[in-house]
Coordinates of C-alpha atoms in Angstrom, one line a residue:
M10 CA -25.7 -23.6 16.2
C11 CA -22.1 -23.1 17.6
R12 CA -21.8 -23.4 21.6
T13 CA -20.0 -20.5 23.2
P14 CA -16.4 -22.1 24.1
R15 CA -15.9 -22.3 28.0
L16 CA -12.3 -21.9 29.4
A17 CA -11.2 -22.5 32.9
I18 CA -8.1 -20.9 34.2
I19 CA -6.5 -22.5 37.3
G20 CA -4.8 -19.9 39.4
A21 CA -4.9 -16.4 39.8
G22 CA -1.2 -15.3 40.1
P23 CA 0.7 -13.5 37.3
A24 CA 0.3 -16.6 35.3
G25 CA -3.6 -16.8 35.3
L26 CA -4.1 -13.1 35.5
S27 CA -2.3 -12.6 32.1
T28 CA -4.1 -15.4 30.7
A29 CA -7.2 -13.8 31.7
R30 CA -6.5 -10.5 30.3
V31 CA -5.4 -11.9 27.1
F32 CA -8.6 -13.8 26.4
L33 CA -10.6 -11.2 27.4
A34 CA -9.3 -9.0 24.7
N35 CA -8.8 -11.4 21.9
A36 CA -11.4 -14.2 22.4
S37 CA -14.4 -12.1 23.7
N38 CA -16.7 -15.0 22.8
F39 CA -15.2 -17.2 25.6
K40 CA -16.7 -17.7 28.8
I41 CA -14.2 -17.8 31.5
Q42 CA -14.0 -19.0 35.0
M43 CA -10.9 -18.4 37.1
F44 CA -10.1 -20.6 40.1
E45 CA -8.0 -19.4 43.0
K46 CA -7.4 -21.1 46.1
D47 CA -6.4 -17.7 48.0
Y48 CA -8.8 -15.2 48.9
T49 CA -7.2 -12.6 46.6
P50 CA -5.4 -12.5 43.2
G51 CA -1.7 -12.1 43.2
G52 CA 0.0 -15.6 43.5
L53 CA 2.9 -15.7 45.6
W54 CA 3.3 -12.1 45.8
H55 CA 0.2 -12.0 48.3
Y56 CA 2.1 -12.0 51.5
P57 CA -0.1 -10.4 54.2
D58 CA 1.3 -10.0 57.7
S59 CA -1.4 -11.8 59.4
D60 CA -1.1 -15.0 57.2
R61 CA 2.3 -16.0 56.1
R62 CA 2.5 -19.5 56.9
N63 CA 3.6 -21.7 53.7
R64 CA 3.7 -18.8 51.5
V65 CA 6.6 -18.4 48.9
M66 CA 7.9 -15.2 49.8
Y67 CA 9.9 -13.4 52.7
D68 CA 9.7 -10.3 54.6
K69 CA 12.4 -8.1 52.6
L70 CA 12.6 -8.7 49.0
E71 CA 13.3 -6.7 45.9
T72 CA 13.2 -8.1 42.7
N73 CA 16.3 -9.2 40.3
I74 CA 14.6 -8.0 37.3
S75 CA 14.2 -3.9 36.7
K76 CA 10.4 -2.6 36.5
H77 CA 11.1 -1.7 32.7
L78 CA 11.8 -5.2 31.9
M79 CA 9.3 -7.0 34.4
K80 CA 6.1 -5.0 33.2
F81 CA 3.3 -6.3 31.5
S82 CA 2.3 -4.8 27.7
G83 CA 1.3 -1.2 27.9
F84 CA 0.9 -1.3 31.6
P85 CA 4.1 0.4 33.4
F86 CA 4.9 0.4 37.0
S87 CA 4.3 3.7 38.7
S88 CA 7.2 6.0 38.6
K89 CA 7.2 6.0 42.4
V90 CA 8.3 2.2 42.4
P91 CA 12.1 1.9 42.5
H92 CA 14.0 0.4 39.6
F93 CA 14.0 -3.1 41.2
P94 CA 10.6 -3.2 42.8
W95 CA 9.9 -4.5 46.4
R96 CA 7.7 -7.4 46.8
Q97 CA 5.0 -5.0 48.2
D98 CA 5.3 -2.8 44.8
V99 CA 4.9 -6.1 42.7
Y100 CA 1.7 -7.2 44.6
G101 CA 0.1 -3.7 44.6
Y102 CA 0.9 -3.7 40.7
L103 CA -0.7 -7.1 40.0
T104 CA -3.7 -5.8 41.9
D105 CA -4.1 -2.9 39.6
Y106 CA -3.6 -5.1 36.8
Y107 CA -6.5 -7.4 38.1
R108 CA -8.7 -4.4 38.6
T109 CA -7.9 -2.7 35.2
F110 CA -8.4 -5.7 33.1
I111 CA -10.2 -8.4 34.7
E112 CA -12.5 -7.5 37.7
N113 CA -16.2 -7.0 37.0
Q114 CA -15.3 -7.8 33.3
R115 CA -18.0 -9.5 31.3
N116 CA -17.4 -13.3 30.6
I117 CA -15.4 -13.9 33.5
A118 CA -16.1 -15.2 36.8
V119 CA -13.5 -15.4 39.4
H120 CA -13.8 -17.9 42.3
L121 CA -11.6 -16.7 45.0
N122 CA -11.0 -18.9 48.1
T123 CA -11.6 -22.0 45.9
T124 CA -9.5 -24.9 45.6
V125 CA -9.7 -27.1 42.5
V126 CA -10.0 -30.7 43.7
S127 CA -9.7 -32.6 40.4
L128 CA -9.1 -32.2 36.5
S129 CA -10.2 -35.0 34.2
K130 CA -11.3 -35.5 30.6
V131 CA -14.8 -37.2 30.6
D132 CA -16.6 -37.7 27.3
G133 CA -14.6 -35.2 25.4
L134 CA -15.0 -32.3 27.9
W135 CA -12.6 -31.2 31.0
K136 CA -14.3 -31.8 34.1
I137 CA -13.4 -29.7 37.0
V138 CA -14.5 -30.3 40.8
S139 CA -13.7 -27.4 42.8
K140 CA -14.1 -26.9 46.6
N141 CA -15.2 -23.5 48.5
N142 CA -12.5 -23.2 51.1
A143 CA -15.0 -21.3 53.6
T144 CA -17.9 -23.7 53.2
G145 CA -16.4 -27.0 51.9
S146 CA -18.9 -27.5 49.4
E147 CA -17.8 -29.1 45.9
H148 CA -18.9 -28.1 42.5
S149 CA -18.6 -29.9 39.3
Q150 CA -18.4 -28.1 35.9
E151 CA -17.2 -28.8 32.3
F152 CA -15.1 -26.8 30.1
D153 CA -13.9 -27.0 26.5
H154 CA -10.3 -25.7 27.4
V155 CA -8.2 -25.6 30.5
V156 CA -5.1 -23.5 31.1
V157 CA -2.9 -24.6 34.3
A158 CA -1.5 -21.6 35.7
N159 CA -1.0 -22.6 39.2
G160 CA 2.7 -21.6 39.6
H161 CA 5.6 -23.9 40.2
Y162 CA 6.2 -23.1 43.8
G163 CA 3.8 -25.6 45.6
K164 CA 6.1 -28.4 46.5
S165 CA 10.0 -27.8 47.6
Y166 CA 12.7 -29.8 46.4
V167 CA 15.5 -31.0 48.5
P168 CA 18.1 -33.2 47.4
N169 CA 18.6 -36.7 48.9
V170 CA 21.7 -36.3 51.2
P171 CA 22.5 -38.8 53.6
G172 CA 21.9 -37.8 57.1
L173 CA 19.8 -34.5 56.2
D174 CA 16.6 -35.7 57.6
A175 CA 17.9 -35.4 61.2
W176 CA 18.6 -31.8 60.7
F177 CA 15.1 -31.0 59.4
E178 CA 13.6 -33.1 62.5
N179 CA 15.6 -31.1 65.0
D180 CA 14.7 -27.6 63.1
A181 CA 18.3 -27.5 62.1
A182 CA 17.7 -27.1 58.5
I183 CA 14.8 -25.4 56.2
H184 CA 13.9 -24.9 52.8
S185 CA 13.8 -21.4 51.6
K186 CA 10.0 -21.7 51.3
N187 CA 9.9 -21.3 55.2
F188 CA 12.4 -18.5 55.4
V189 CA 11.0 -15.5 56.7
N190 CA 14.1 -13.3 57.7
G191 CA 17.6 -13.2 58.7
E192 CA 17.0 -13.6 62.3
I193 CA 16.9 -17.3 62.2
A194 CA 20.7 -17.1 61.6
R195 CA 21.6 -14.8 64.3
G196 CA 24.8 -15.9 65.8
K197 CA 25.0 -19.1 63.8
N198 CA 27.2 -20.8 61.4
V199 CA 25.0 -21.1 58.4
V200 CA 25.2 -23.1 55.0
V201 CA 23.0 -21.8 52.2
I202 CA 22.8 -24.3 49.7
G203 CA 21.9 -23.1 46.1
K204 CA 23.3 -19.9 44.3
G205 CA 20.1 -18.8 42.3
S206 CA 18.0 -15.8 43.1
S207 CA 16.7 -17.1 46.6
G208 CA 20.0 -18.5 47.7
S209 CA 21.9 -15.3 46.9
D210 CA 19.3 -13.2 48.5
I211 CA 19.2 -15.4 51.4
V212 CA 22.7 -15.3 51.9
N213 CA 22.8 -11.3 52.0
Q214 CA 19.8 -11.5 54.6
V215 CA 21.6 -13.9 56.9
W216 CA 25.0 -12.7 56.6
T217 CA 24.4 -9.3 58.7
V218 CA 23.7 -11.6 62.0
A219 CA 25.4 -14.6 61.5
S220 CA 28.6 -15.7 62.7
K221 CA 29.8 -17.7 59.7
V222 CA 28.0 -17.9 56.2
Y223 CA 28.8 -20.8 53.6
Q224 CA 27.3 -21.0 50.3
S225 CA 27.2 -24.3 48.8
A226 CA 26.9 -24.8 45.0
S227 CA 27.9 -27.4 42.4
D228 CA 29.6 -24.8 40.5
A229 CA 31.6 -23.1 43.1
G230 CA 32.6 -19.6 42.5
E231 CA 33.3 -16.3 44.8
H232 CA 31.1 -14.3 46.9
E233 CA 32.2 -11.0 48.7
L234 CA 30.4 -12.0 51.8
A235 CA 30.1 -15.7 52.2
T236 CA 32.6 -18.5 51.8
V237 CA 31.6 -20.5 48.6
V238 CA 32.1 -24.3 49.0
P239 CA 31.2 -27.3 46.8
R240 CA 28.2 -29.2 47.1
I241 CA 27.1 -31.1 50.1
V242 CA 27.5 -35.2 49.7
S243 CA 26.7 -36.2 53.6
T244 CA 25.7 -34.6 56.6
D245 CA 26.2 -35.5 60.3
Y246 CA 23.6 -33.9 62.7
A247 CA 25.1 -35.3 65.9
N248 CA 28.6 -33.7 65.2
R249 CA 27.0 -30.7 63.4
S250 CA 29.2 -31.2 60.5
V251 CA 28.7 -31.6 56.6
E252 CA 31.1 -33.2 54.0
L253 CA 31.4 -31.6 50.6
A254 CA 32.3 -33.0 47.3
D255 CA 35.8 -32.2 47.5
G256 CA 36.4 -34.2 50.8
R257 CA 36.5 -31.3 53.1
K258 CA 34.1 -31.3 56.0
L259 CA 32.6 -28.0 57.5
R260 CA 32.3 -28.2 61.2
N261 CA 30.0 -26.5 64.2
I262 CA 27.2 -25.8 61.7
D263 CA 24.1 -24.6 63.1
L264 CA 21.7 -24.2 60.3
L265 CA 21.3 -25.6 56.7
I266 CA 19.0 -23.5 54.5
Y267 CA 18.1 -25.2 51.1
A268 CA 17.5 -22.6 48.4
T269 CA 17.0 -25.7 46.0
G270 CA 14.0 -24.9 44.1
Y271 CA 10.5 -26.5 43.5
L272 CA 8.9 -29.5 42.0
F273 CA 6.0 -29.1 39.5
S274 CA 2.9 -29.8 41.5
F275 CA -0.6 -30.4 40.2
P276 CA -2.4 -32.1 43.0
F277 CA -5.8 -32.0 41.2
M278 CA -4.8 -33.9 38.2
E279 CA -6.1 -37.2 37.6
A280 CA -3.7 -40.4 37.2
S281 CA -3.6 -40.8 33.7
L282 CA -3.1 -37.2 32.9
C283 CA 0.1 -37.2 35.8
K284 CA 1.6 -40.2 33.7
D285 CA 1.3 -38.6 30.3
I286 CA 2.6 -35.1 31.6
L287 CA 4.6 -35.8 34.8
G288 CA 5.9 -39.3 33.4
T289 CA 4.7 -40.5 37.1
T290 CA 1.8 -41.6 38.8
H291 CA 2.7 -38.8 41.6
T292 CA 1.2 -35.6 41.3
Y293 CA 4.4 -33.8 41.2
A294 CA 7.8 -34.0 39.2
K295 CA 11.0 -32.2 38.4
R296 CA 9.7 -31.7 34.7
L297 CA 6.9 -32.0 32.4
H298 CA 6.6 -34.2 29.1
N299 CA 4.5 -34.1 26.0
L300 CA 4.5 -30.6 25.5
W301 CA 4.8 -28.2 22.6
Q302 CA 6.6 -25.0 23.0
Q303 CA 6.7 -25.6 27.0
I304 CA 2.7 -24.8 26.7
F305 CA 0.4 -27.0 25.0
F306 CA -0.1 -31.0 25.7
V307 CA 0.5 -32.5 22.3
K308 CA -1.9 -35.5 23.2
D309 CA -4.7 -33.0 23.8
P310 CA -4.1 -29.2 23.0
S311 CA -7.2 -28.0 24.5
L312 CA -4.9 -28.1 27.7
A313 CA -2.3 -25.6 28.3
F314 CA 0.3 -24.5 31.0
S315 CA 1.3 -20.8 31.6
L316 CA 4.8 -19.8 32.5
L317 CA 6.5 -23.4 33.1
P318 CA 10.1 -22.4 31.8
G319 CA 12.7 -20.9 34.1
M320 CA 15.2 -18.1 33.9
I321 CA 12.9 -16.0 32.0
I322 CA 11.1 -12.4 32.1
P323 CA 7.5 -13.9 33.5
F324 CA 4.9 -11.2 33.2
P325 CA 5.4 -10.4 29.5
L326 CA 5.9 -14.0 28.6
G327 CA 2.5 -14.9 30.3
E328 CA 0.8 -12.5 27.9
L329 CA 2.7 -13.7 24.9
Q330 CA 1.9 -17.7 25.7
A331 CA -1.7 -16.5 26.2
A332 CA -2.0 -14.8 22.8
L333 CA -0.8 -18.1 21.2
M334 CA -3.4 -20.1 23.4
V335 CA -6.2 -18.1 21.9
K336 CA -4.6 -19.0 18.4
V337 CA -4.8 -22.7 19.1
F338 CA -7.8 -22.9 21.1
T339 CA -9.6 -21.2 18.2
G340 CA -8.1 -23.3 15.6
K341 CA -5.9 -20.8 13.8
V342 CA -2.7 -22.6 14.8
K343 CA -2.3 -26.4 14.7
V344 CA -0.2 -28.1 17.5
P345 CA 2.0 -30.7 16.3
S346 CA 1.5 -34.3 17.3
Q347 CA 5.2 -34.5 18.5
P348 CA 6.4 -33.2 21.7
D349 CA 9.4 -30.7 22.1
D350 CA 11.8 -33.6 23.2
V351 CA 11.5 -34.9 19.5
L352 CA 11.1 -31.4 17.6
Y353 CA 14.0 -29.8 19.3
A354 CA 15.9 -32.8 20.7
D355 CA 19.4 -31.3 19.7
E356 CA 18.5 -28.0 21.6
I357 CA 17.0 -29.5 24.7
S358 CA 20.0 -32.1 25.0
K359 CA 22.3 -29.2 25.5
R360 CA 20.3 -27.7 28.5
R361 CA 20.9 -28.8 32.1
D362 CA 17.3 -28.8 32.6
Y363 CA 14.4 -28.8 29.8
H364 CA 12.5 -25.9 31.6
Q365 CA 15.6 -23.8 32.2
I366 CA 16.2 -21.6 29.3
S367 CA 19.8 -20.0 29.9
D368 CA 22.4 -17.7 28.3
F369 CA 19.7 -15.5 27.1
K370 CA 18.1 -17.9 24.9
D371 CA 14.8 -17.0 26.4
V372 CA 14.9 -14.1 24.0
D373 CA 15.0 -16.6 21.1
Y374 CA 12.1 -18.4 22.7
Y375 CA 10.0 -15.2 22.7
R376 CA 10.9 -14.5 19.2
E377 CA 9.8 -17.9 18.1
L378 CA 6.3 -17.8 19.8
Q379 CA 5.9 -14.2 18.3
A380 CA 6.8 -15.7 14.6
I381 CA 4.1 -18.4 15.2
L382 CA 1.6 -15.8 16.5
D383 CA 2.4 -13.2 13.5
K384 CA 1.9 -16.0 11.0
A385 CA -1.6 -16.7 12.3
G386 CA -2.5 -12.9 12.2
G387 CA -1.4 -11.8 15.7
Q388 CA -0.7 -8.3 14.4
N389 CA -4.5 -7.7 14.0
D390 CA -5.4 -8.8 17.4
P391 CA -6.9 -6.3 19.6
F392 CA -4.3 -7.0 22.5
K393 CA -0.6 -7.5 21.3
P394 CA 2.2 -8.7 23.6
V395 CA 5.4 -7.1 24.2
H396 CA 7.4 -7.2 21.2
W397 CA 11.0 -8.4 21.9
D398 CA 12.8 -6.0 19.7
D399 CA 16.5 -5.3 19.8
D400 CA 16.0 -2.8 22.4
Y401 CA 14.2 -5.2 24.7
K402 CA 16.8 -7.9 23.8
V403 CA 19.5 -5.2 25.0
M404 CA 17.8 -4.6 28.1
R405 CA 17.5 -8.2 28.7
E406 CA 21.1 -8.8 28.3
N407 CA 22.0 -6.0 30.4
G408 CA 20.0 -7.4 33.0
P409 CA 22.5 -9.6 35.2
G410 CA 24.9 -6.7 35.0
D411 CA 22.6 -4.4 36.1
K412 CA 21.6 -6.6 39.2
A413 CA 25.6 -7.2 39.8
L414 CA 25.6 -3.4 40.2
R415 CA 23.1 -3.3 42.5
Q416 CA 24.7 -6.3 44.5
K417 CA 27.8 -4.0 45.1
V418 CA 25.6 -1.5 46.4
L419 CA 23.9 -3.9 48.6
E420 CA 27.4 -5.4 49.8
T421 CA 28.3 -1.9 51.1
H422 CA 25.0 -1.6 52.8
L423 CA 25.3 -5.0 54.5
K424 CA 28.6 -4.4 55.9
K425 CA 27.3 -1.3 57.3
L426 CA 24.7 -3.1 59.1
K427 CA 26.6 -5.7 60.4
S428 CA 29.2 -3.2 61.8
Q429 CA 26.2 -1.8 63.7
G430 CA 24.8 -5.2 64.7
K431 CA 21.8 -4.5 62.8
P432 CA 19.7 -7.1 60.9
Y433 CA 19.2 -7.0 57.1
D434 CA 17.0 -4.3 55.8
L435 CA 16.1 -3.0 52.3
L436 CA 18.0 -0.1 50.9
E437 CA 15.9 3.1 51.0
R438 CA 14.2 3.8 47.7
S439 CA 16.2 7.0 46.8
S440 CA 19.5 4.8 46.7
Q441 CA 18.2 2.9 43.8
P442 CA 19.0 3.8 40.2

């Protein structure tokens, strides 16, 4: 007699929630257990007023992706939500998604306020030890399949720069994970390191109250508000100065804000898995190894990861990846024995980072996953992920220009705030497209 397949999902943010929705629809015979260390679903988007320590979010945030591109399959944002949703909108959207597709559904048990302590393979089954955060009690369970969906914002990454420790020790440097609002920069000379989404957003937020703002990046460009400078090669806290890659020094610096990203972190993963997947005995690393399509562990495809790639549209991708997980976990798609590094060596060698899919090549990635899914009968599944047709591709390609126009509007808004001596605030919703 066939045993009911048992699936564990680690994490109840966008990755975990999208995985749960798809399995409940397309693999209704699976018994699912979801583990979430927070006391409510939502992942990083859960940012309550009363509990903001060590949460990867800040007070004022609007997304850099439009709600039309960001949405899950068949589940649009409310018409009341602006074109670029605020963080509160996204959290509310995820809450609605959870209540609509997951909460109180058969075949899934959601364990909130529960931390996964360890993940290991024992006698052909995955063993998960979890801890109830309220009582401290631990519980061990066995699973046939595991999806790791704990996000990648657990461990901050700060480059190794001579002299930098002293800045952190004296609260003159922070990582963006600890940024709350622009008031930290009031009256100060600030260097924001990094020009990604967080770095650019933080520049906007500190500029209205700071005395001077620099933005440090490897590929220096231009910025309407900040003075863009090359990367920092050394620092001198005693003299409040930093040296740049071109030999210049910035002096009288009060604060360094490192918006330099995160390491992948799996604190629950046992040592042999870490060695195979992270390439180290540590539980964190800059990249993962031995994966196919950045999802499946080729040495044991009953283990999968959700939403590892960067520079992508996460919510619909989470569902698309999960639809392919169903096919693999039910034996309809066979995972190759060789990893991406071998199968796609030429393509990966052209990237700065294995996980970062730039230049809109993420659409090619979505379409490749869809082709694999279609070949395995995905068009007949009850749930179907977003199909990346030409309309979606155009919307994706227009996204950065859309946001650049938004930045121009924001710059006018910020200059007005600065002239009035006011801190950063989001534009009124009526001013959004």
